[in-house]
Short mmCIF file of C-alpha atoms and ligand atoms in Angstrom, two decimals:
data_model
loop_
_atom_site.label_atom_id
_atom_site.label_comp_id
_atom_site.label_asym_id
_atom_site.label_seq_id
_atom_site.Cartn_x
_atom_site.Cartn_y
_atom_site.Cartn_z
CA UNK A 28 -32.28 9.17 -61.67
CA UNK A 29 -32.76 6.00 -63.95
CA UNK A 30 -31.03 2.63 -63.49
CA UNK A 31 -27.98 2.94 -65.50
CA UNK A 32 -25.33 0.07 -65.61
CA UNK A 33 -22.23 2.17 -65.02
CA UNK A 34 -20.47 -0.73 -64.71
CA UNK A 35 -20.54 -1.49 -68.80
CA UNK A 36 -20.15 2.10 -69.75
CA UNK A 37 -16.79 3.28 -71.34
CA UNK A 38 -14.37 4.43 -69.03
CA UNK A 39 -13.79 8.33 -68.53
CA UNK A 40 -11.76 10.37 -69.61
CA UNK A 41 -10.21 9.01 -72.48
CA UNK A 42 -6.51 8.29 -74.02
CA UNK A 43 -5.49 8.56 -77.10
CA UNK A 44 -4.18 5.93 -79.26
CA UNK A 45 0.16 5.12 -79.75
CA UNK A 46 0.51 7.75 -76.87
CA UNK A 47 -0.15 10.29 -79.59
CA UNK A 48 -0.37 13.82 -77.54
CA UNK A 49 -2.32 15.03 -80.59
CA UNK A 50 -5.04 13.07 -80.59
CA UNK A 51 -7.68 13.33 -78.00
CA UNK A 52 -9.76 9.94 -78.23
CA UNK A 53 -9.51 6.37 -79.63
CA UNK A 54 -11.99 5.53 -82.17
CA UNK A 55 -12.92 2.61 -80.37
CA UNK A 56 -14.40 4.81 -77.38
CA UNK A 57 -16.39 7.16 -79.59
CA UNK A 58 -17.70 3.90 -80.89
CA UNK A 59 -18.99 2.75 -77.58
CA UNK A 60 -20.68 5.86 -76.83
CA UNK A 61 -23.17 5.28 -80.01
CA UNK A 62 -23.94 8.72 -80.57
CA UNK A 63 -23.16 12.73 -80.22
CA UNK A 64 -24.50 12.06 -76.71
CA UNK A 65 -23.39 9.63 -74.48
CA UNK A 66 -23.02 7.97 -70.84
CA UNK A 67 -19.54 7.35 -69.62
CA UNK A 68 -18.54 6.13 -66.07
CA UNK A 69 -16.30 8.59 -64.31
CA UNK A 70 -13.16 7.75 -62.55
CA UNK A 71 -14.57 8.35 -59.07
CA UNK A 72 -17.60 6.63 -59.12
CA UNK A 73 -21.19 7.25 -60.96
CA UNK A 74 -22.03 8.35 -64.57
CA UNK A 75 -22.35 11.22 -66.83
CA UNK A 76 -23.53 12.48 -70.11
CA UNK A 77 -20.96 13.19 -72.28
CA UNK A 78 -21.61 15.85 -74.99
CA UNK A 79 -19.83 16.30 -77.93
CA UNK A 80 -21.08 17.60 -81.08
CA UNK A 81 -20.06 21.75 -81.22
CA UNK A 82 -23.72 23.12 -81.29
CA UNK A 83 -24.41 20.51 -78.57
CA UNK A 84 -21.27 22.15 -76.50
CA UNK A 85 -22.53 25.54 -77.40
CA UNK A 86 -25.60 24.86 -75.83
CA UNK A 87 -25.00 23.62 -72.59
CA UNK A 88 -22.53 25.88 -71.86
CA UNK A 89 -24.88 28.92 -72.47
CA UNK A 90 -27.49 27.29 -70.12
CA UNK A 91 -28.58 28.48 -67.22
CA UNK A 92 -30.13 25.34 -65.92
CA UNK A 93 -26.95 23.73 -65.15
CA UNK A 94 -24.46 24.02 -61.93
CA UNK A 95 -20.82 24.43 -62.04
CA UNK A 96 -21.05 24.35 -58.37
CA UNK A 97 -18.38 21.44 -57.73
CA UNK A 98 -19.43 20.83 -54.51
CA UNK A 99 -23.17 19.99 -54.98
CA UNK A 100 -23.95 16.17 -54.59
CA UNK A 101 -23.92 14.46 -57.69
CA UNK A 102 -21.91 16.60 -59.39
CA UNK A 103 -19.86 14.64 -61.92
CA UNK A 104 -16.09 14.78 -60.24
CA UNK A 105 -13.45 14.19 -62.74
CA UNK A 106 -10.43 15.21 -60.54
CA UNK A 107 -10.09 14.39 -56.84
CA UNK A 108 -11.69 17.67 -55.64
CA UNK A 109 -9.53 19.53 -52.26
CA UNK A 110 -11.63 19.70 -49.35
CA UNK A 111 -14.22 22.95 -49.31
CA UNK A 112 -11.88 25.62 -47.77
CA UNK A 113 -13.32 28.42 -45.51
CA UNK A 114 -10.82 30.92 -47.62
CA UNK A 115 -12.04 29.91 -51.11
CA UNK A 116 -14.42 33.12 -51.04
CA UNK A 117 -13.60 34.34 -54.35
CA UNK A 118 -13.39 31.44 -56.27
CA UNK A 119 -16.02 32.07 -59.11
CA UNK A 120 -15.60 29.59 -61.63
CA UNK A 121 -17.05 27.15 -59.05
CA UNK A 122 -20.06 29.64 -58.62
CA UNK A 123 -23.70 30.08 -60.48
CA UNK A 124 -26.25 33.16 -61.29
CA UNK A 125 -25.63 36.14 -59.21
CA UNK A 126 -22.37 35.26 -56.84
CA UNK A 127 -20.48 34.33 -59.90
CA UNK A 128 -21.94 37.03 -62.30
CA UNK A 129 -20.58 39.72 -59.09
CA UNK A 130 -17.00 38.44 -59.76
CA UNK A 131 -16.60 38.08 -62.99
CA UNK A 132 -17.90 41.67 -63.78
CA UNK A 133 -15.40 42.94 -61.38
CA UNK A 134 -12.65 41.51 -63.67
CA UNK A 135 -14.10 42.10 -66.95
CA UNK A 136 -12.44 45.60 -67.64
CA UNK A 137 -9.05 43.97 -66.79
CA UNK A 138 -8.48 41.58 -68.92
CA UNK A 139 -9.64 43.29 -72.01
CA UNK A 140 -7.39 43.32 -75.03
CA UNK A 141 -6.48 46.80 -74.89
CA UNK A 142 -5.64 46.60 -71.14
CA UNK A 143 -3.74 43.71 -72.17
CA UNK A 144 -1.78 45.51 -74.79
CA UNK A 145 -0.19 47.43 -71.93
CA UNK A 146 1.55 44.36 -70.38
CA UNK A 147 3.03 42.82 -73.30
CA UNK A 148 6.54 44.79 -73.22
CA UNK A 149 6.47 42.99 -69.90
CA UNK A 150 5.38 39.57 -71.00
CA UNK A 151 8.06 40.23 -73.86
CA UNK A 152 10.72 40.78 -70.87
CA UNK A 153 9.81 37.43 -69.23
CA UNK A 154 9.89 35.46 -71.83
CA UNK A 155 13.20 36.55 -73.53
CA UNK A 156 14.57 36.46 -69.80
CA UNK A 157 13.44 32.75 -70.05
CA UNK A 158 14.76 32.05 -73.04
CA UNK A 159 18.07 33.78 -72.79
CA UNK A 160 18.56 31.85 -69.62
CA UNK A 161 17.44 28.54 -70.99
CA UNK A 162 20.41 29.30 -73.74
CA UNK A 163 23.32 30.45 -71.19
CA UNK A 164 22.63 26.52 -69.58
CA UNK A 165 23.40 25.23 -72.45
CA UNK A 166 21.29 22.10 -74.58
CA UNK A 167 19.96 20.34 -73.86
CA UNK A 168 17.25 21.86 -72.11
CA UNK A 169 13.75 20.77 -70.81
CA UNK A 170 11.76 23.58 -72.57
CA UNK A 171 8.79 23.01 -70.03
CA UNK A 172 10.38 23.81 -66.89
CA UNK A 173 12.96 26.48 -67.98
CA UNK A 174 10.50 28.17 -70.06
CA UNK A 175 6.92 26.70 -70.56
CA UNK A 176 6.31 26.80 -66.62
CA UNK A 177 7.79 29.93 -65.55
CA UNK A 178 6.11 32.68 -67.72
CA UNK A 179 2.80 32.62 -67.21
CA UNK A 180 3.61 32.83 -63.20
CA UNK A 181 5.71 35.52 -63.68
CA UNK A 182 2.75 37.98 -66.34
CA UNK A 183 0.25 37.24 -63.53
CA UNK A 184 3.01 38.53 -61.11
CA UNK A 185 3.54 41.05 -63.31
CA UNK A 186 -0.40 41.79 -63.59
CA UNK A 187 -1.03 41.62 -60.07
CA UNK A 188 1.71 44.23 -59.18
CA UNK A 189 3.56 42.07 -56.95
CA UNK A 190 7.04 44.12 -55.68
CA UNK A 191 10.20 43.12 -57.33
CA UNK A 192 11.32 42.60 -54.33
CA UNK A 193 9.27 39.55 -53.71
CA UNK A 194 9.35 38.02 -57.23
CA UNK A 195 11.42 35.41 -55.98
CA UNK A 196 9.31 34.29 -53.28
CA UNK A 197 5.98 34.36 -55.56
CA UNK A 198 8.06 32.30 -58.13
CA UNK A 199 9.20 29.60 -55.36
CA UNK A 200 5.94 29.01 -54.46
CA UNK A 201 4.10 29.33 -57.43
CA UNK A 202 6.83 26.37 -59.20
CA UNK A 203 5.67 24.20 -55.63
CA UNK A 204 2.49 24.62 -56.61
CA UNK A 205 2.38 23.30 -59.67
CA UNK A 206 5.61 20.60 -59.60
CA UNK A 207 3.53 17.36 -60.11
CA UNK A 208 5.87 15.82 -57.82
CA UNK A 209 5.37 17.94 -54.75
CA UNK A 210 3.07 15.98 -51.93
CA UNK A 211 -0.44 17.55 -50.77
CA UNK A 212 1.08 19.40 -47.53
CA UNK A 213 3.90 21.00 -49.48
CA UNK A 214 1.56 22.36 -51.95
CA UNK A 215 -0.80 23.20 -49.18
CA UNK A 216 2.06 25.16 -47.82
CA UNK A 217 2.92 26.97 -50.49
CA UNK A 218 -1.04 28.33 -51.55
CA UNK A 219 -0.73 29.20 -47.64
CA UNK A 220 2.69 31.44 -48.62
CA UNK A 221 1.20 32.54 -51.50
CA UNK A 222 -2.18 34.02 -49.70
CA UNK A 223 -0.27 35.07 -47.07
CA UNK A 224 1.97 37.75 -49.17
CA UNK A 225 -0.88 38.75 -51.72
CA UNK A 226 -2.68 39.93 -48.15
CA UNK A 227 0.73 41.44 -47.25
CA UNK A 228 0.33 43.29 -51.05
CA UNK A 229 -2.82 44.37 -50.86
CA UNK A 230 -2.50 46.32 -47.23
CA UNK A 231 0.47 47.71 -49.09
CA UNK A 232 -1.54 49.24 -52.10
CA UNK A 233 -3.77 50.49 -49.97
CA UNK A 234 -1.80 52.95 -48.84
CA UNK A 235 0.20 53.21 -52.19
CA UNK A 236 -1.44 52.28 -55.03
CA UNK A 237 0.27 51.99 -58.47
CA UNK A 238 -0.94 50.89 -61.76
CA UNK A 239 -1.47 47.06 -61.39
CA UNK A 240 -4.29 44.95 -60.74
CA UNK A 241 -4.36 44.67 -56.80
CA UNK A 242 -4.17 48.37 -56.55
CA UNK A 243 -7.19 49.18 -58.90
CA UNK A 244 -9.21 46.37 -57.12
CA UNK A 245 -8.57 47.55 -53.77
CA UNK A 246 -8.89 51.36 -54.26
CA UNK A 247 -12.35 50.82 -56.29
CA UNK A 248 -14.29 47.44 -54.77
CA UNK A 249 -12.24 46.91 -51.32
CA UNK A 250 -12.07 50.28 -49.72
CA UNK A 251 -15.99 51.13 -50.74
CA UNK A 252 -16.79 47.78 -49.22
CA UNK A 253 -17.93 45.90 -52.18
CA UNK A 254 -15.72 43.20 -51.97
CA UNK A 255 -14.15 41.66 -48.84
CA UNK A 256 -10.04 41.13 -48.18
CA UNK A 257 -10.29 37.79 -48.00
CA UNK A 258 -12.39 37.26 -51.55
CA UNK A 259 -9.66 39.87 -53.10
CA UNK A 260 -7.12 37.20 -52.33
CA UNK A 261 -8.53 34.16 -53.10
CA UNK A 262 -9.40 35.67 -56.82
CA UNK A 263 -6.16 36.59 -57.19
CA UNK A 264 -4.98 32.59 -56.19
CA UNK A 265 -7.62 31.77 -58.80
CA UNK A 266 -6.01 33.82 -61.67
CA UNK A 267 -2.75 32.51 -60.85
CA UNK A 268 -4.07 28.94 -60.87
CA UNK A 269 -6.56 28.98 -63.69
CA UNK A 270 -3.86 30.79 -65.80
CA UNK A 271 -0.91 28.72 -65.07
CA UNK A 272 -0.69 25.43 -66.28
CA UNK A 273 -3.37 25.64 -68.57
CA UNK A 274 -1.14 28.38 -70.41
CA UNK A 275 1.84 26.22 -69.66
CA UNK A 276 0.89 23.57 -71.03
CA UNK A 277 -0.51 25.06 -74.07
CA UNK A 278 3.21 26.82 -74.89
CA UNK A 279 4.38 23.53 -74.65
CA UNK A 280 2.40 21.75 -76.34
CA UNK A 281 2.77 23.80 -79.21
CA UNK A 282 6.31 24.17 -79.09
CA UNK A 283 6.12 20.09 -79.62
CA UNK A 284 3.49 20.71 -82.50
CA UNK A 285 5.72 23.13 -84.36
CA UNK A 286 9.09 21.26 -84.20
CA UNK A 287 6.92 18.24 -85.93
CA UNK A 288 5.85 20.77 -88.54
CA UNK A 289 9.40 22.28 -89.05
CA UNK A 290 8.07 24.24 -92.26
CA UNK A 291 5.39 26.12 -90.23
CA UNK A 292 8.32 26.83 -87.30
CA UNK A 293 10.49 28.68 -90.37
CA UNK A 294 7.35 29.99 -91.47
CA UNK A 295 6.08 31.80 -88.37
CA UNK A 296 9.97 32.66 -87.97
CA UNK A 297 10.07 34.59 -92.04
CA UNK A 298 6.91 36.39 -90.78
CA UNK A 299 5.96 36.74 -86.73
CA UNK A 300 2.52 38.53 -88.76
CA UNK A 301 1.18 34.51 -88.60
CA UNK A 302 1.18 34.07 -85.01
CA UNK A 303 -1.93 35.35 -84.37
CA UNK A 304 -3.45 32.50 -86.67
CA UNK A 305 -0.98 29.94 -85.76
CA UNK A 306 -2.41 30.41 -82.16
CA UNK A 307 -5.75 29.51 -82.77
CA UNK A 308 -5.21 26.43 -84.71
CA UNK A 309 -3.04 25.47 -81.86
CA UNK A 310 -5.45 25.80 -79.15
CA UNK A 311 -7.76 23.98 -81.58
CA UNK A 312 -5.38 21.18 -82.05
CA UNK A 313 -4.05 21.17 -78.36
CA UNK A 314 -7.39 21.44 -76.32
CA UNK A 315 -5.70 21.42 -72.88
CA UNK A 316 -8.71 21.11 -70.93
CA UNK A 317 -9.01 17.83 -72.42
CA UNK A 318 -11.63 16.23 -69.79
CA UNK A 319 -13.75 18.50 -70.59
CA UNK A 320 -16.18 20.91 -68.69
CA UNK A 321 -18.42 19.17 -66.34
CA UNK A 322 -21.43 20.32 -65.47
CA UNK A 323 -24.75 19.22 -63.05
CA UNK A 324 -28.73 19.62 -64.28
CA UNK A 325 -30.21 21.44 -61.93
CA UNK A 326 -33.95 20.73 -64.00
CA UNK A 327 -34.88 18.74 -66.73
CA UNK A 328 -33.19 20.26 -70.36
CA UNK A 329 -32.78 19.08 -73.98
CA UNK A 330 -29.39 19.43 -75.30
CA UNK A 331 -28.89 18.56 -78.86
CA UNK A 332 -32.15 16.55 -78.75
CA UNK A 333 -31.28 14.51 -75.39
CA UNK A 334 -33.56 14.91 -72.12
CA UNK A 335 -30.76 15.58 -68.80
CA UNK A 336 -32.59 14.81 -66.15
CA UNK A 337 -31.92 17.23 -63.20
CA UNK A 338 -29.40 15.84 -60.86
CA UNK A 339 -27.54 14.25 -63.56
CA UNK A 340 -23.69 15.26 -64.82
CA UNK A 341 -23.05 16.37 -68.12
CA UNK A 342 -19.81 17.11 -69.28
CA UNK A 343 -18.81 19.27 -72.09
CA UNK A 344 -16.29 17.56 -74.70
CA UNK A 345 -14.32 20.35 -75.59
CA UNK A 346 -10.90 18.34 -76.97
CA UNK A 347 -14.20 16.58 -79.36
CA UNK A 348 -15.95 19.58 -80.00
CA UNK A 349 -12.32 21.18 -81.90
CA UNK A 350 -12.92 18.07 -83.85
CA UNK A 351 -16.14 18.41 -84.62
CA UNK A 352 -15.88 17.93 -88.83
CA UNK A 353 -19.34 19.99 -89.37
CA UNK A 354 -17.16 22.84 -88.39
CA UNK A 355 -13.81 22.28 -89.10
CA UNK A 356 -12.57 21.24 -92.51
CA UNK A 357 -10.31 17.89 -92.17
CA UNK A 358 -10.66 18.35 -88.25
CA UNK A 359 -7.44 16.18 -87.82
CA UNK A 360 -4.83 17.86 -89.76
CA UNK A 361 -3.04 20.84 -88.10
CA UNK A 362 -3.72 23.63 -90.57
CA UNK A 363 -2.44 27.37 -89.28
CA UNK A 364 -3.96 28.90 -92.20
CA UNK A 365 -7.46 26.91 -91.21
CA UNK A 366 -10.09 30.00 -91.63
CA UNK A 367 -12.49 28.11 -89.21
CA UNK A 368 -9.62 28.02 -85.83
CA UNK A 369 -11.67 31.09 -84.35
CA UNK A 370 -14.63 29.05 -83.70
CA UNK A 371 -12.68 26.06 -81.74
CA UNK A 372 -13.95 26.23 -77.74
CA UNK A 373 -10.61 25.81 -76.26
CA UNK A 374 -11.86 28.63 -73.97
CA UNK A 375 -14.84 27.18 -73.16
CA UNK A 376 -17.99 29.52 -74.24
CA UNK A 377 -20.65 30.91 -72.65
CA UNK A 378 -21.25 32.42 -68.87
CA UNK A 379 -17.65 30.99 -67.96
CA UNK A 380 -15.77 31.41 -70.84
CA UNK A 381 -12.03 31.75 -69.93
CA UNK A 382 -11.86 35.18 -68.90
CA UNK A 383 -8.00 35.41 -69.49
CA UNK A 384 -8.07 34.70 -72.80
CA UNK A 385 -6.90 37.70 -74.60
CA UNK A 386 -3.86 37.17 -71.56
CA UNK A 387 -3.34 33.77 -73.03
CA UNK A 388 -3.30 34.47 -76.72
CA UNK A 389 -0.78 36.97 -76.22
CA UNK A 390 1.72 35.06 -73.81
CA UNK A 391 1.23 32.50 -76.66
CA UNK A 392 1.95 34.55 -79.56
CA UNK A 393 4.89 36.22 -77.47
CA UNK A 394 6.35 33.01 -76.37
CA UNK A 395 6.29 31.40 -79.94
CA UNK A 396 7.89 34.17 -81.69
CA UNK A 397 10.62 34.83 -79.70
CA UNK A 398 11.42 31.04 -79.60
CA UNK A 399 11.34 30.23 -83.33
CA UNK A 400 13.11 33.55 -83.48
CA UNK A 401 16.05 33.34 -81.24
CA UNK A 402 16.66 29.35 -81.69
CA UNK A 403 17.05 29.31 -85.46
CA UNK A 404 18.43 25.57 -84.81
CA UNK A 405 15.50 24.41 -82.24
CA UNK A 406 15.02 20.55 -82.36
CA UNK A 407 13.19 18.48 -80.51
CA UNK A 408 14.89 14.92 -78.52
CA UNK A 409 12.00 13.14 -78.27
CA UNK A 410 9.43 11.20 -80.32
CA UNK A 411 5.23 12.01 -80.03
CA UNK A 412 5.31 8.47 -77.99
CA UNK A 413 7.77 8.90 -75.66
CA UNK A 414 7.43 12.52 -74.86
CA UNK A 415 5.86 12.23 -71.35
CA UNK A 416 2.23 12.97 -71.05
CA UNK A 417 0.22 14.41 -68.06
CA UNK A 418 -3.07 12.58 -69.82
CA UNK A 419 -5.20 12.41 -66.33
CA UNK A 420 -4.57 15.80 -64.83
CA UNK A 421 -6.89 18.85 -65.19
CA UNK A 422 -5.24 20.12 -68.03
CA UNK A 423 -3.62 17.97 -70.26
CA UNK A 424 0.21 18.41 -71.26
CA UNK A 425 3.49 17.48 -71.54
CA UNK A 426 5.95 15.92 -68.39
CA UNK A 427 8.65 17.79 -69.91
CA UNK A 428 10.04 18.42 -73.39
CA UNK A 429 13.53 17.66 -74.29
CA UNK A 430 15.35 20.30 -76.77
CA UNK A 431 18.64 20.67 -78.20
CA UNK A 432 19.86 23.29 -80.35
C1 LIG B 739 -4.25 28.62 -72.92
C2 LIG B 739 -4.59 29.00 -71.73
C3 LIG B 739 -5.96 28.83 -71.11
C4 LIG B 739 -6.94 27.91 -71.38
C5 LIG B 739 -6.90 26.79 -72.40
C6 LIG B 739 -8.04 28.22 -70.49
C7 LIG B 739 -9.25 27.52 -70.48
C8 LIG B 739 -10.33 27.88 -69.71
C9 LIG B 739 -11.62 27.24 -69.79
C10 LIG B 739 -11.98 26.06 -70.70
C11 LIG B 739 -12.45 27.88 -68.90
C12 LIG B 739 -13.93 27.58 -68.65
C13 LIG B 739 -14.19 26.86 -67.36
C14 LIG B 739 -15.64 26.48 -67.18
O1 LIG B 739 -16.50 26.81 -68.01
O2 LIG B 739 -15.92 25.79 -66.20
C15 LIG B 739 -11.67 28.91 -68.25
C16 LIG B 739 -12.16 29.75 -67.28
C17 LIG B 739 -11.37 30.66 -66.60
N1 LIG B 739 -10.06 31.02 -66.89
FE1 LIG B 739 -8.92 30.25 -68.38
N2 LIG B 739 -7.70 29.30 -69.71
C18 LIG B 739 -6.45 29.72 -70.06
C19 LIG B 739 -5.76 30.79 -69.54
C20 LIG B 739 -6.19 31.61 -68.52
C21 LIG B 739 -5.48 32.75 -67.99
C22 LIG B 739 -4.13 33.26 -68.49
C23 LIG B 739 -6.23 33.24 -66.96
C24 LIG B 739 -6.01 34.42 -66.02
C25 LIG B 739 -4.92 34.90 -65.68
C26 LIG B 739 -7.43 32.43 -66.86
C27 LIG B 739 -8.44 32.61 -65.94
C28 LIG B 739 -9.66 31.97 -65.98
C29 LIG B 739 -10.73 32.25 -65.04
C30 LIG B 739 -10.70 33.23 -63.88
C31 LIG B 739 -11.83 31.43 -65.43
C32 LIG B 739 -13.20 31.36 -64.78
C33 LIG B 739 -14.19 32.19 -65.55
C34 LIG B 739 -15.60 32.07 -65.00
O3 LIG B 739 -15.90 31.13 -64.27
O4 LIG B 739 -16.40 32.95 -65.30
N3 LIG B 739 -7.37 31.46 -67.83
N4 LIG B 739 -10.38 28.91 -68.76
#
């Protein structure tokens, strides 16, 4: 690697300016970085490119040449990583080439939009269960943990084909394992709990298997020995992870961007037939993975014009990408009836595009419409600055968000 003086490079990741949770970067930063391509200085030591023009995005994330391999030294580490655990066999979205490409396909037929379709009357149950709840305490209400937080855990308990009976449990320990207050051990704990009765699940579908997830993965890859046990669980801790508080924080983030738009709330309220549009623009405008994607050269490759040397991190500016004004029209202004939304990369894009995204977009749309319809009189209590912000973590959201009604 060249001499680089990390030391005068802008500071990654990035704030926003006035605490604005709709606005992913100051000016003044994408100033210092003096072009579509960049060098930052990451949070835990050393550098990396960052890349933000769309095309530029497109194109490292549809290269082969680079590593999302996490544990690799010199990979560019924006979150303290967990130690390597012996039980993380089936975690694929760390993995390259063939060991990630043997996962994924397993999981493919699952999450397509028609197999979706079939889970929605239960994704409508959970949410209107949430809601109704959230209304029989009374206002105000913090519409991220009594709604926001607990339905995606409960559609991938649903998906997964977790008993009834245990529904409880799984939602205990999934709320541990994501309350940003809980300490490393307790969380620890709780993935342990969590393993521990998805293992208990899947001996049970062995011997009687229904329609759900876990039975269909252990009747056709576990019994003819083409995937272990212990990988089966660990993918299902990685669906349950990866789709939890990225989803989460998405509802709630645009719960917060509709109550500021009040006319597109009553809008998507006249005609639920919008939500589907209204979605995009708001994973657009939200970008929850808001670090970005990072990524390690494993040879020498141009992107967008720029030599990456191998061995240096790259990271892929997603939140800057959806901003990108050569592909979106007034990139700034939240616009549901944008034509352009499709194209944002909230999902990411290429060989690890989010594989639960047809899950997402429909807990989304589900979630929105039932709110706007069932709380004619939502409001929000708090202001774009003082609503707290999670601006460091993996995904990007909302502390909580006060509503009344
Ligand atoms: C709004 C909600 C969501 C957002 C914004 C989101 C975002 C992303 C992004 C950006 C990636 C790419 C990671 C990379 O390239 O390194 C990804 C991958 C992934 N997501 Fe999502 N996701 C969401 C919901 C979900 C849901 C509901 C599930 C499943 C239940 C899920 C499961 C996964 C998995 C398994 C991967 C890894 C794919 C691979 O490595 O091939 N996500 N997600």
């Amino acid at each position: 690697m060249t001499d680089v003086d990390v030391a005068n490079l802008p500071a990654f990741p990035f704030i926003g300016p006035d605490n604005n949770p709709f606005i992913p970067v100051q000016e003044s930063d994408t100033a210092r970085l003096g072009g579509p391509i960049g060098k930052v200085r990451l949070p835990f030591g050393g550098w990396a490119w960052l890349v933000t023009r769309h095309e530029d995005v497109r194109q490292l994330l549809r290269h082969p040449g680079f590593s999302s391999d996490q544990y690799k030294p010199g990979f560019p580490v924006l979150n303290p990583i967990p130690q390597k655990r012996e039980d993380a066999s089936g975690l694929f979205i760390f993995m390259d080439g063939d060991a990630h490409s043997r996962f994924r396909r397993m999981l493919t037929a699952e999450f397509m939009i028609k197999n979706i379709r079939r889970i929605e009357p239960l994704i409508e149950e959970t949410v209107v269960e949430a809601l109704e709840r959230m209304r029989a305490m009374g206002p105000p209400a913090d519409l991220m943990s009594e709604f926001a937080l607990p339905v995606p855990s409960m559609t991938i308990c649903h998906l997964l084909g977790i008993p009834y009976s245990e529904h409880d449990f799984f939602q205990n320990h999934s709320r541990v394992i994501m309350d940003r207050n809980a300490g490393p051990a307790e969380v620890e704990a709780a993935l342990g709990a969590l393993a521990g009765l998805i293992g208990k699940v899947i001996e049970y579908k062995r011997n009687a298997p229904e329609e759900d997830l876990l039975s269909r993965l252990v009747a056709e890859r576990v019994v003819p020995g083409e995937l272990r046990e212990d990988e089966l669980v660990s993918l299902a801790m990685l669906l349950l992870v990866a789709g939890h508080e990225t989803t989460a924080n998405m509802i709630g983030l645009s719960a917060l961007a509709l109550l500021e738009h009040p006319e597109q709330l009553d809008a998507l309220r006249a005609d639920p037939g919008l939500a589907p549009g209204m979605v995009e623009e708001l994973l657009r405008f939200g970008t929850v993975v808001r670090t970005g994607l990072p990524r390690l050269a494993m040879k020498d490759a141009e992107i967008g014009g720029q030599l990456i040397r191998e061995g240096e991190g790259v990271v892929a500016m997603l939140s800057m990408a959806n901003r990108d004004a050569s592909v979106f029209h007034d990139p700034e202004l939240f616009d549901p009836a944008r034509r352009e939304a499709h194209r944002h990369m909230a999902f990411g894009f290429g060989l690890h595009q989010c594989i639960g995204q047809p899950l997402a977009r429909a807990e989304l749309r589900i979630a929105l419409v039932e709110l706007a319809r069932r709380f004619p009189d939502l409001r929000s209590e708090t202001t774009l600055a003082t609503v707290p912000k999670r601006h460091l973590a993996v995904t990007f959201g909302l502390g909580e968000l006060p509503v009344s009604w």
